[in-house]
Coordinates of C-alpha atoms and ligand atoms in Angstrom, one line a residue:
M1 CA 159.6 -47.0 -68.0
T2 CA 157.5 -44.0 -67.4
S3 CA 158.9 -40.6 -66.8
E4 CA 159.6 -40.5 -63.1
V5 CA 159.7 -36.9 -62.4
G6 CA 157.3 -34.8 -60.4
I7 CA 156.2 -31.2 -60.7
L8 CA 159.6 -29.8 -60.0
G9 CA 161.3 -32.4 -62.2
M10 CA 159.1 -31.4 -65.1
L11 CA 159.8 -27.7 -64.7
M12 CA 163.4 -28.5 -64.3
K13 CA 163.5 -30.4 -67.5
K14 CA 161.8 -27.5 -69.3
L15 CA 164.4 -25.1 -67.9
Q16 CA 167.2 -27.4 -68.8
Q17 CA 166.0 -27.5 -72.4
E18 CA 165.7 -23.8 -72.6
I19 CA 169.2 -23.3 -71.2
A20 CA 170.5 -25.9 -73.7
V21 CA 169.1 -23.9 -76.6
V22 CA 170.8 -20.7 -75.5
V23 CA 174.1 -22.5 -74.7
K24 CA 174.1 -24.2 -78.0
E25 CA 173.4 -21.1 -79.9
H26 CA 176.0 -18.9 -78.2
W27 CA 178.7 -21.3 -77.3
Q28 CA 178.1 -24.5 -79.2
L29 CA 178.0 -26.8 -76.1
D30 CA 176.2 -30.0 -76.3
T31 CA 172.7 -30.3 -74.6
R32 CA 173.9 -33.1 -72.4
E33 CA 176.4 -30.8 -70.7
V34 CA 173.7 -28.7 -69.2
D35 CA 173.1 -29.8 -65.6
V36 CA 170.3 -28.3 -63.6
S37 CA 169.6 -29.1 -59.9
C38 CA 167.7 -27.9 -56.9
P39 CA 169.6 -25.8 -54.4
R40 CA 169.4 -26.9 -50.8
E41 CA 168.4 -23.5 -49.4
L42 CA 165.1 -21.9 -50.0
G43 CA 166.6 -18.5 -50.5
H44 CA 168.8 -19.8 -53.3
G45 CA 165.9 -20.4 -55.7
D46 CA 164.3 -23.4 -57.2
F47 CA 166.9 -24.4 -59.7
T48 CA 170.6 -23.8 -60.2
T49 CA 173.1 -24.6 -63.0
N50 CA 176.8 -24.5 -63.3
I51 CA 176.8 -24.3 -67.0
A52 CA 178.5 -20.8 -67.0
L53 CA 181.6 -22.4 -65.4
K54 CA 181.8 -25.0 -68.1
V55 CA 181.4 -22.4 -70.9
A56 CA 183.9 -20.1 -69.3
A57 CA 186.4 -22.9 -69.0
R58 CA 185.9 -24.1 -72.5
W59 CA 186.2 -20.7 -74.2
G60 CA 188.4 -18.9 -71.7
I61 CA 185.8 -16.1 -71.2
P62 CA 184.8 -14.5 -67.9
T63 CA 181.9 -16.3 -66.2
S64 CA 180.2 -13.0 -65.6
Q65 CA 179.9 -12.5 -69.3
V66 CA 178.2 -15.9 -69.7
T67 CA 175.9 -15.5 -66.8
G68 CA 174.9 -12.1 -68.1
I69 CA 173.8 -13.5 -71.4
L70 CA 172.0 -16.4 -69.8
V71 CA 170.1 -14.2 -67.4
G72 CA 169.2 -11.8 -70.2
E73 CA 167.8 -14.6 -72.4
L74 CA 166.0 -16.6 -69.8
A75 CA 164.3 -13.8 -67.9
Q76 CA 162.0 -13.6 -70.9
R77 CA 160.4 -17.0 -70.0
P78 CA 157.0 -16.8 -68.3
F79 CA 157.7 -19.5 -65.8
I80 CA 160.7 -17.7 -64.5
R81 CA 160.2 -14.8 -62.1
K82 CA 160.2 -11.5 -64.0
N83 CA 161.9 -8.8 -61.9
F84 CA 165.1 -10.6 -62.1
T85 CA 167.4 -8.2 -60.4
N86 CA 166.9 -10.0 -57.1
V87 CA 165.5 -13.0 -58.7
I88 CA 168.0 -14.6 -60.9
I89 CA 171.1 -14.4 -58.7
A90 CA 174.4 -15.2 -60.2
E91 CA 176.6 -16.6 -57.5
P92 CA 180.2 -17.1 -58.5
G93 CA 179.7 -19.2 -61.7
F94 CA 176.3 -20.4 -60.8
V95 CA 173.0 -19.1 -62.1
N96 CA 170.0 -19.6 -59.8
F97 CA 166.4 -19.5 -61.0
F98 CA 163.2 -18.8 -59.2
L99 CA 160.0 -20.0 -60.6
S100 CA 157.3 -17.3 -60.9
P101 CA 154.7 -17.5 -58.1
Q102 CA 152.0 -17.6 -60.7
S103 CA 153.4 -20.7 -62.3
I104 CA 154.0 -22.4 -59.0
W105 CA 150.4 -21.8 -58.0
R106 CA 149.2 -23.1 -61.3
E107 CA 151.2 -26.3 -60.8
L108 CA 150.0 -26.7 -57.3
S109 CA 146.4 -26.4 -58.4
R110 CA 146.8 -28.9 -61.1
G111 CA 146.0 -31.9 -59.0
K112 CA 147.6 -35.3 -58.9
Y113 CA 150.7 -36.3 -60.7
N114 CA 151.4 -40.0 -61.1
P115 CA 155.1 -40.2 -61.9
Y116 CA 155.2 -43.9 -60.8
R117 CA 152.3 -45.0 -63.0
G118 CA 153.2 -48.3 -64.6
R119 CA 155.3 -49.6 -61.8
K120 CA 154.1 -52.5 -59.6
V121 CA 155.9 -52.8 -56.3
I122 CA 155.7 -55.6 -53.8
V123 CA 156.5 -54.4 -50.4
E124 CA 157.1 -57.2 -47.9
Y125 CA 157.2 -55.9 -44.3
S126 CA 156.5 -56.6 -40.7
A127 CA 157.0 -60.4 -41.1
P128 CA 156.8 -61.3 -37.4
N129 CA 157.3 -64.8 -36.2
I130 CA 154.2 -66.4 -34.8
A131 CA 154.1 -67.7 -31.3
K132 CA 156.5 -65.0 -30.2
P133 CA 155.9 -61.4 -29.3
M134 CA 156.8 -58.9 -32.0
H135 CA 159.9 -57.1 -31.1
V136 CA 161.1 -53.5 -31.8
G137 CA 162.7 -54.7 -35.0
H138 CA 159.4 -55.9 -36.4
L139 CA 157.8 -52.7 -35.2
R140 CA 160.4 -50.8 -37.3
S141 CA 159.8 -53.0 -40.3
T142 CA 156.0 -52.5 -39.9
I143 CA 156.2 -48.7 -39.6
I144 CA 158.8 -48.2 -42.4
G145 CA 157.1 -50.7 -44.7
Q146 CA 153.7 -49.1 -44.4
A147 CA 155.2 -45.6 -45.0
L148 CA 156.9 -47.0 -48.2
V149 CA 153.6 -48.6 -49.3
N150 CA 151.9 -45.2 -48.9
I151 CA 154.7 -43.2 -50.6
Y152 CA 154.7 -45.5 -53.7
R153 CA 150.9 -45.3 -53.9
A154 CA 151.0 -41.5 -53.6
L155 CA 153.3 -41.5 -56.6
G156 CA 150.9 -43.6 -58.6
A157 CA 152.5 -47.0 -58.4
R158 CA 150.5 -50.1 -57.9
V159 CA 151.5 -51.7 -54.6
V160 CA 151.1 -55.1 -53.1
A161 CA 151.4 -54.8 -49.3
L162 CA 152.6 -58.1 -48.1
N163 CA 153.1 -59.7 -44.7
Y164 CA 155.2 -62.8 -44.6
L165 CA 154.7 -64.6 -41.3
G166 CA 157.4 -66.7 -39.8
D167 CA 155.2 -69.6 -39.2
W168 CA 157.4 -72.5 -40.1
G169 CA 160.8 -73.9 -38.9
T170 CA 162.4 -76.1 -36.3
Q171 CA 161.2 -73.9 -33.5
F172 CA 157.8 -75.2 -34.0
G173 CA 159.0 -78.7 -33.1
K174 CA 160.1 -77.3 -29.8
L175 CA 156.9 -75.5 -29.3
L176 CA 154.8 -78.5 -30.1
V177 CA 156.7 -80.7 -27.6
A178 CA 156.5 -78.0 -25.0
Y179 CA 152.8 -77.6 -25.5
Q180 CA 152.2 -81.3 -25.1
K181 CA 154.1 -81.3 -21.9
W182 CA 153.3 -78.0 -20.2
G183 CA 150.8 -76.1 -22.2
S184 CA 147.4 -74.8 -21.1
K185 CA 144.6 -74.7 -23.6
V186 CA 142.8 -72.0 -21.6
Q187 CA 145.8 -69.8 -21.3
L188 CA 146.5 -70.3 -25.0
K189 CA 143.1 -69.0 -25.8
H190 CA 143.2 -66.0 -23.5
T191 CA 146.8 -64.7 -23.8
P192 CA 148.1 -66.8 -26.7
I193 CA 151.5 -65.1 -27.2
D194 CA 152.3 -65.0 -23.5
E195 CA 151.5 -68.6 -23.1
M196 CA 153.5 -69.7 -26.1
L197 CA 156.4 -67.6 -24.9
R198 CA 156.2 -69.2 -21.4
I199 CA 156.3 -72.7 -22.7
Y200 CA 159.0 -71.9 -25.2
V201 CA 161.3 -70.4 -22.5
K202 CA 160.5 -73.4 -20.4
F203 CA 161.6 -75.7 -23.1
H204 CA 165.0 -74.1 -23.4
K205 CA 165.5 -74.3 -19.6
E206 CA 164.5 -77.9 -19.5
A207 CA 166.5 -78.8 -22.5
K208 CA 169.7 -77.8 -20.7
I209 CA 169.0 -80.5 -18.2
H210 CA 167.4 -83.0 -20.6
P211 CA 169.1 -82.6 -23.9
E212 CA 167.0 -85.4 -25.3
L213 CA 164.2 -82.9 -25.6
E214 CA 166.0 -81.4 -28.6
D215 CA 165.7 -84.7 -30.5
E216 CA 162.1 -84.9 -29.6
A217 CA 161.6 -81.5 -31.0
K218 CA 163.4 -82.4 -34.2
A219 CA 161.2 -85.4 -34.6
A220 CA 158.1 -83.4 -34.0
F221 CA 159.1 -80.9 -36.7
K222 CA 159.8 -83.7 -39.1
N223 CA 156.3 -85.1 -38.4
L224 CA 154.8 -81.7 -38.8
E225 CA 156.6 -81.3 -42.2
Q226 CA 155.3 -84.7 -43.2
G227 CA 151.7 -83.6 -42.5
N228 CA 150.9 -85.2 -39.1
K229 CA 147.2 -84.2 -38.6
K230 CA 147.3 -83.7 -34.9
L231 CA 150.4 -81.6 -34.9
L232 CA 149.1 -79.6 -37.7
Q233 CA 146.0 -78.9 -35.8
T234 CA 147.9 -77.5 -32.8
W235 CA 150.2 -75.5 -35.1
K236 CA 147.1 -74.0 -36.7
L237 CA 145.9 -72.8 -33.4
F238 CA 149.3 -71.2 -32.7
R239 CA 149.1 -69.4 -36.0
E240 CA 145.5 -68.3 -35.7
Y241 CA 145.8 -67.0 -32.1
S242 CA 149.1 -65.2 -32.9
L243 CA 147.6 -63.5 -35.9
R244 CA 144.7 -62.3 -33.8
E245 CA 147.1 -60.5 -31.5
F246 CA 149.2 -59.1 -34.3
N247 CA 146.1 -57.8 -35.9
D248 CA 145.2 -55.8 -32.9
L249 CA 148.5 -54.1 -33.1
Y250 CA 148.3 -53.5 -36.8
K251 CA 144.9 -51.9 -36.4
R252 CA 146.2 -49.5 -33.8
L253 CA 149.1 -48.6 -36.0
G254 CA 146.9 -48.0 -39.1
V255 CA 148.7 -50.8 -40.9
K256 CA 147.0 -52.7 -43.6
F257 CA 148.2 -55.6 -45.7
D258 CA 146.7 -56.8 -49.0
Y259 CA 147.9 -60.3 -48.5
Y260 CA 149.3 -62.5 -45.7
E261 CA 151.7 -65.1 -46.7
G262 CA 153.5 -67.6 -44.4
E263 CA 156.7 -69.5 -44.7
S264 CA 154.6 -72.6 -44.2
Q265 CA 152.8 -72.4 -47.5
Y266 CA 155.8 -73.2 -49.6
Q267 CA 156.4 -76.7 -48.3
K268 CA 155.2 -78.3 -51.5
S269 CA 157.4 -76.3 -53.8
L270 CA 160.7 -76.7 -52.0
R271 CA 161.6 -80.0 -53.8
K272 CA 161.2 -78.3 -57.1
V273 CA 163.3 -75.3 -56.1
L274 CA 166.1 -77.6 -55.0
N275 CA 165.9 -79.6 -58.2
E276 CA 166.2 -76.4 -60.2
L277 CA 169.3 -75.4 -58.2
V278 CA 170.8 -78.8 -59.0
A279 CA 169.9 -78.5 -62.6
K280 CA 171.7 -75.1 -62.8
K281 CA 174.7 -76.8 -61.2
I282 CA 175.0 -74.3 -58.4
I283 CA 174.4 -76.7 -55.5
T284 CA 177.1 -78.5 -53.6
I285 CA 176.2 -81.6 -51.5
N286 CA 178.3 -81.9 -48.4
E287 CA 179.4 -85.2 -46.9
D288 CA 176.6 -85.2 -44.3
G289 CA 174.0 -84.8 -47.0
S290 CA 173.4 -81.1 -46.4
Q291 CA 173.2 -78.9 -49.5
V292 CA 174.7 -75.5 -50.0
V293 CA 174.9 -72.8 -52.8
I294 CA 178.5 -71.5 -53.1
F295 CA 179.1 -68.0 -54.5
D296 CA 182.1 -66.7 -56.5
D297 CA 182.3 -63.6 -54.4
E298 CA 184.1 -64.6 -51.3
K299 CA 182.4 -62.0 -49.2
I300 CA 179.2 -63.9 -49.6
T301 CA 179.4 -67.0 -47.6
P302 CA 177.7 -70.2 -48.8
M303 CA 174.0 -70.5 -48.3
L304 CA 172.5 -73.6 -46.7
V305 CA 169.4 -74.7 -48.6
Q306 CA 168.8 -78.2 -47.2
K307 CA 169.8 -79.7 -43.8
S308 CA 171.4 -83.0 -43.4
D309 CA 168.2 -84.4 -41.7
G310 CA 166.1 -83.2 -44.6
A311 CA 164.4 -80.4 -42.7
S312 CA 163.5 -77.4 -44.8
L313 CA 165.1 -74.0 -44.3
Y314 CA 164.4 -70.3 -44.1
A315 CA 166.4 -69.6 -47.3
T316 CA 164.8 -72.3 -49.4
R317 CA 161.3 -71.1 -48.3
D318 CA 162.3 -67.6 -49.3
L319 CA 163.4 -68.8 -52.8
A320 CA 160.1 -70.6 -53.3
A321 CA 158.2 -67.5 -52.0
L322 CA 160.0 -65.2 -54.3
K323 CA 159.3 -67.4 -57.3
A324 CA 155.6 -67.6 -56.4
R325 CA 155.4 -63.8 -56.0
L326 CA 156.9 -63.2 -59.4
K327 CA 154.4 -65.5 -61.0
K328 CA 151.4 -64.2 -59.0
Y329 CA 151.9 -60.5 -59.1
H330 CA 154.2 -59.7 -62.0
P331 CA 156.0 -56.9 -60.1
T332 CA 158.5 -54.5 -61.5
E333 CA 160.3 -54.5 -58.2
M334 CA 160.3 -56.1 -54.8
L335 CA 161.2 -54.6 -51.5
Y336 CA 162.0 -56.6 -48.4
V337 CA 161.9 -54.4 -45.3
V338 CA 164.0 -56.4 -42.9
A339 CA 166.7 -55.4 -40.3
N340 CA 170.3 -54.9 -41.0
Q341 CA 171.3 -58.1 -39.4
Q342 CA 170.0 -60.0 -42.4
A343 CA 172.1 -58.0 -44.9
L344 CA 174.4 -60.9 -45.7
Y345 CA 171.4 -63.3 -46.0
F346 CA 169.7 -61.1 -48.5
D347 CA 173.0 -60.8 -50.5
Q348 CA 173.0 -64.6 -50.6
L349 CA 169.3 -64.8 -51.5
F350 CA 169.5 -62.3 -54.3
T351 CA 172.7 -63.7 -55.7
C352 CA 171.3 -67.1 -55.7
V353 CA 168.1 -65.9 -57.5
K354 CA 170.3 -64.4 -60.2
L355 CA 172.5 -67.5 -60.6
A356 CA 169.5 -69.7 -60.8
G357 CA 167.8 -67.4 -63.2
F358 CA 164.6 -67.3 -61.1
S359 CA 163.9 -63.7 -61.8
N360 CA 163.8 -61.5 -64.8
P361 CA 166.8 -59.3 -64.3
K362 CA 164.7 -56.3 -65.0
V363 CA 162.8 -56.9 -61.7
K364 CA 164.6 -55.0 -59.1
L365 CA 165.1 -56.7 -55.8
T366 CA 166.0 -54.5 -52.8
H367 CA 166.7 -55.3 -49.2
V368 CA 165.4 -52.2 -47.4
K369 CA 167.5 -52.5 -44.3
F370 CA 167.4 -50.6 -41.0
G371 CA 169.3 -50.3 -37.8
L372 CA 168.5 -51.0 -34.2
V373 CA 166.5 -49.0 -31.8
L374 CA 168.6 -47.7 -28.9
G375 CA 167.1 -46.9 -25.6
E376 CA 167.5 -43.7 -23.6
E377 CA 171.2 -44.3 -22.7
G378 CA 172.1 -45.7 -26.1
K379 CA 171.5 -49.2 -24.8
K380 CA 170.0 -51.7 -27.2
M381 CA 166.3 -52.2 -26.7
S382 CA 166.6 -55.9 -27.0
T383 CA 164.3 -58.9 -26.7
R384 CA 166.4 -61.4 -24.8
E385 CA 164.2 -64.1 -23.4
G386 CA 162.4 -63.0 -20.3
E387 CA 163.2 -59.3 -20.9
I388 CA 160.8 -58.3 -23.5
I389 CA 159.5 -54.9 -24.4
K390 CA 155.9 -55.3 -25.1
L391 CA 154.9 -53.1 -28.0
E392 CA 151.5 -52.7 -26.7
E393 CA 152.9 -51.3 -23.4
L394 CA 155.2 -49.0 -25.3
L395 CA 152.3 -47.6 -27.3
N396 CA 150.2 -47.3 -24.1
K397 CA 152.9 -45.3 -22.4
A398 CA 153.1 -42.9 -25.3
V399 CA 149.4 -42.4 -25.3
D400 CA 149.4 -41.9 -21.6
L401 CA 152.0 -39.2 -21.9
A402 CA 150.0 -37.6 -24.7
W403 CA 146.9 -37.8 -22.6
R404 CA 148.6 -35.7 -19.8
T405 CA 149.5 -32.9 -22.3
V406 CA 146.0 -32.9 -23.7
E407 CA 144.5 -32.6 -20.3
K408 CA 146.7 -29.6 -19.7
K409 CA 146.3 -28.0 -23.1
N410 CA 142.7 -28.8 -23.8
P411 CA 140.6 -29.0 -20.6
E412 CA 137.6 -28.0 -22.6
L413 CA 137.5 -31.3 -24.7
G414 CA 135.2 -34.1 -23.7
R415 CA 136.7 -37.4 -22.4
R416 CA 136.0 -39.2 -25.7
E417 CA 137.6 -36.4 -27.7
K418 CA 140.6 -36.3 -25.4
A419 CA 141.1 -40.1 -25.8
K420 CA 141.0 -39.8 -29.5
V421 CA 143.5 -37.0 -29.6
A422 CA 145.8 -38.8 -27.1
E423 CA 145.8 -42.0 -29.2
A424 CA 146.6 -40.1 -32.4
V425 CA 149.4 -38.1 -30.7
G426 CA 150.9 -40.9 -28.8
V427 CA 151.0 -43.5 -31.6
G428 CA 152.0 -40.7 -34.0
A429 CA 154.9 -39.7 -31.8
V430 CA 156.2 -43.3 -31.8
K431 CA 155.9 -43.6 -35.5
Y432 CA 157.3 -40.2 -36.3
N433 CA 160.3 -40.9 -34.1
D434 CA 161.1 -43.8 -36.3
L435 CA 160.3 -42.3 -39.6
S436 CA 162.1 -39.0 -39.1
Q437 CA 165.5 -40.7 -38.5
N438 CA 167.6 -42.2 -41.3
R439 CA 166.6 -45.8 -41.4
L440 CA 170.2 -47.0 -42.1
T441 CA 171.5 -45.9 -38.8
D442 CA 170.6 -47.1 -35.3
I443 CA 167.9 -44.8 -34.0
T444 CA 167.3 -43.5 -30.5
F445 CA 164.2 -43.7 -28.5
N446 CA 164.0 -40.6 -26.2
W447 CA 160.6 -40.2 -24.6
R448 CA 161.1 -36.5 -23.8
R449 CA 162.2 -35.5 -27.3
M450 CA 159.7 -37.8 -29.0
M451 CA 156.6 -36.4 -27.1
S452 CA 157.6 -32.8 -27.2
F453 CA 155.4 -30.2 -28.9
E454 CA 158.5 -28.5 -30.1
G455 CA 161.4 -29.6 -32.3
N456 CA 161.3 -32.4 -34.9
S457 CA 158.6 -34.5 -33.4
G458 CA 155.2 -35.9 -34.4
P459 CA 153.3 -33.8 -31.9
Y460 CA 154.9 -30.6 -33.2
L461 CA 153.7 -31.4 -36.7
Q462 CA 150.2 -32.3 -35.6
Y463 CA 150.0 -29.2 -33.6
T464 CA 151.1 -27.0 -36.5
Y465 CA 148.3 -28.5 -38.5
V466 CA 145.8 -27.8 -35.7
R467 CA 147.0 -24.1 -35.6
L468 CA 146.4 -23.8 -39.3
K469 CA 143.0 -25.3 -39.1
S470 CA 142.1 -22.9 -36.3
I471 CA 143.1 -19.9 -38.5
L472 CA 140.9 -21.3 -41.3
R473 CA 138.0 -21.8 -38.9
K474 CA 138.2 -18.2 -37.7
A475 CA 138.3 -17.0 -41.3
G476 CA 135.0 -18.6 -42.3
K477 CA 134.2 -19.4 -45.9
L478 CA 137.1 -18.8 -48.2
K479 CA 136.5 -16.5 -51.2
S480 CA 137.4 -18.0 -54.6
L481 CA 139.6 -15.5 -56.3
R482 CA 142.1 -15.2 -59.0
F483 CA 145.6 -15.8 -57.9
N484 CA 147.4 -12.5 -58.2
A485 CA 151.1 -12.8 -57.5
D486 CA 151.8 -9.1 -57.7
I487 CA 150.5 -8.3 -54.2
L488 CA 152.5 -11.1 -52.5
I489 CA 155.6 -10.3 -50.5
E490 CA 158.8 -12.3 -50.0
L491 CA 157.3 -14.3 -47.0
D492 CA 154.4 -15.5 -49.1
V493 CA 156.5 -16.4 -52.0
N494 CA 158.9 -18.4 -49.8
L495 CA 156.1 -20.5 -48.6
L496 CA 155.0 -21.1 -52.2
H497 CA 158.4 -22.3 -53.1
K498 CA 158.4 -24.7 -50.2
L499 CA 155.0 -26.0 -51.0
I500 CA 156.0 -27.0 -54.5
Q501 CA 158.7 -29.3 -53.0
Y502 CA 156.3 -31.7 -51.4
Q503 CA 156.0 -34.1 -54.3
D504 CA 159.7 -34.0 -54.9
S505 CA 160.2 -35.1 -51.3
L506 CA 158.0 -38.1 -52.0
L507 CA 160.0 -38.9 -55.1
R508 CA 163.3 -38.7 -53.4
A509 CA 162.0 -40.8 -50.5
A510 CA 160.9 -43.5 -52.9
K511 CA 164.1 -43.5 -54.9
E512 CA 166.1 -44.1 -51.7
N513 CA 163.3 -46.0 -49.8
S514 CA 163.8 -43.5 -47.1
P515 CA 160.7 -42.0 -45.5
H516 CA 162.8 -39.6 -43.4
L517 CA 163.1 -37.4 -46.5
V518 CA 159.4 -36.8 -46.3
A519 CA 159.5 -36.3 -42.6
N520 CA 162.3 -33.8 -42.9
Y521 CA 160.4 -31.9 -45.6
L522 CA 157.3 -31.7 -43.4
Y523 CA 159.4 -30.4 -40.5
E524 CA 160.9 -27.7 -42.7
L525 CA 157.4 -26.7 -44.0
A526 CA 156.0 -26.6 -40.4
N527 CA 158.9 -24.3 -39.3
L528 CA 158.3 -22.1 -42.2
V529 CA 154.6 -21.8 -41.9
N530 CA 154.9 -21.2 -38.1
S531 CA 157.1 -18.2 -38.6
Y532 CA 155.0 -17.2 -41.6
Y533 CA 151.9 -16.5 -39.7
H534 CA 153.8 -14.8 -36.9
E535 CA 155.4 -12.4 -39.3
A536 CA 152.8 -12.0 -42.0
P537 CA 149.4 -11.1 -40.8
V538 CA 146.8 -13.4 -42.3
L539 CA 143.4 -12.8 -40.7
K540 CA 144.2 -9.1 -40.2
A541 CA 145.6 -8.5 -43.7
V542 CA 143.5 -6.4 -46.0
E543 CA 141.7 -7.9 -49.0
P544 CA 142.6 -9.3 -51.4
L545 CA 145.8 -10.1 -49.7
R546 CA 143.9 -11.7 -46.8
S547 CA 142.1 -14.1 -49.1
L548 CA 145.3 -15.0 -50.9
R549 CA 147.1 -15.7 -47.6
L550 CA 144.2 -17.8 -46.4
L551 CA 144.6 -19.9 -49.6
L552 CA 148.2 -20.4 -48.9
V553 CA 147.4 -21.4 -45.3
Q554 CA 144.8 -23.8 -46.6
R555 CA 147.2 -25.3 -49.1
T556 CA 149.9 -25.7 -46.4
A557 CA 147.5 -27.5 -44.1
L558 CA 146.6 -29.8 -46.9
V559 CA 150.2 -30.7 -47.6
L560 CA 150.9 -31.3 -44.0
K561 CA 147.9 -33.5 -43.7
S562 CA 148.7 -35.5 -46.8
G563 CA 152.4 -35.8 -45.8
L564 CA 151.6 -37.0 -42.3
E565 CA 149.0 -39.5 -43.6
V566 CA 151.6 -40.8 -46.0
L567 CA 153.8 -41.5 -43.0
G568 CA 150.8 -43.2 -41.4
I569 CA 150.3 -40.5 -38.8
K570 CA 146.8 -39.2 -38.1
V571 CA 146.0 -35.5 -37.9
V572 CA 143.4 -34.1 -35.5
E573 CA 141.4 -31.0 -35.9
R574 CA 141.9 -29.7 -32.4
M575 CA 144.4 -30.2 -29.6
Ligands
LIG1 N1 160.3 -63.6 -39.9 C1 161.7 -63.2 -40.1 C2 162.3 -62.7 -38.8 O1 161.6 -62.3 -37.9 C3 161.8 -62.1 -41.1 C4 161.4 -62.4 -42.5 C5 161.9 -61.5 -43.5 N2 161.5 -61.7 -44.8 C6 162.0 -62.7 -45.6 N3 161.4 -62.8 -46.8 N4 163.0 -63.4 -45.3 O2 163.5 -62.7 -38.7

């Protein structure tokens, strides 16, 4: 494995080693006992250690004596801030360190770090079912998945962005029967998903009165699985047309896949997978001929891998897909961005993979799960048949609301420009709403909060960026000058300390597969820079302070832009 630390991590390690030397020399404590971490609050420095408590406990000496010696020794180091009276604060037992502004600036200017170089990550996300409208669950998977793809890439990993279409299964038997009976070729061409939904809903209604339809559907799926040409042709249309509609949405959301897979493509390898499970003796055949994998852990219920009528199953296709991906991409890890509801299923799947020895145990498999989307009153935004929230309409509404604000705020912009800004703000608001909330919990969908230009929202962050750009435009060409930390005041330095945390937020987000850690960081940065330029004059400061502050503003704008782009949110130059 590569060293998976960013800028802060590297400096932290350096500090940890320096502390260890002092501690060993004075108190004979082992290197490994020295813990260094990052304090939560900006005013508490970049790093903190509790080693003084350990030393004091071990030797029965006052902590103040230990911290005194540590402070005295470490203030000599160039990357620690010099005037340490208010710099290295000893809280009860803790010693907090501030990096020197000079060294922060040097690190910030150093360019790209690639702490994830050497890793290859497959991110499977979106995975909608063809012939059906995508629902909010798929939208979440799409947005979170793309953010993870971007985050891992920003850290230097190689990423395979993968869509896995639900394009196979018994429901296609139903759809084929319904299409034969009630389908319209013209409608299918014009509004494919609406038409497929219409006949699918009709099938269910009719099947209540004519249960024999279900048998027809089963037979049709069986024929499809056996390669019936005519059925395959119609199925291909379903797939192609659905994909066309999905792609419109992806384009609008700035979502891009490297590969599209479908459940259908593993038909041929299912037999082999089943045979391997049999050979490993982990399959049980039921009396009706169906086959299941049973697990030792009772919490994991048996997984059905073959139906009694011989039809293939979701789980078996997933096993085959997983094997194929390992072989094709040689990943170091695989993420499946799929809703909470499938948590048990992924437990089954991954346990089965382990039992069957399909995967090298070093390849990490993760179900990146997420909660529901709750509507305004905490009600589930569901997709019961007939009551579907169209994602396109949802985005349109957001863009509409954004348009109204833009009209008010920027009457001077041309129509085209306004439309561009409204699209970026509206779509950005929907995405940010999702990405700023912890994925593990159910999230709320509140139009007012989401579209607001204040508070933790997409528009607020985009607007902050615009304000910074406006300052920079007014300033004209920036002078290149030597970074001189001595003229900076506390406000400037606080901003510097915040800026250096950006990469760390990416790393933490990747470790937990939680994009909201990046969103939260950006929100904190935006708050800080907003109060910064209110309290510290930038354009009106005297040189060389003016130029230095402009550099800080420029750097902050850059971080905001990169961060938003990592979340898949566009910035605009004016709004
Ligand atoms: N198409 C499935 C659904 O909509 C999700 C697929 C998730 N991925 C997987 N490898 N099973 O429920």
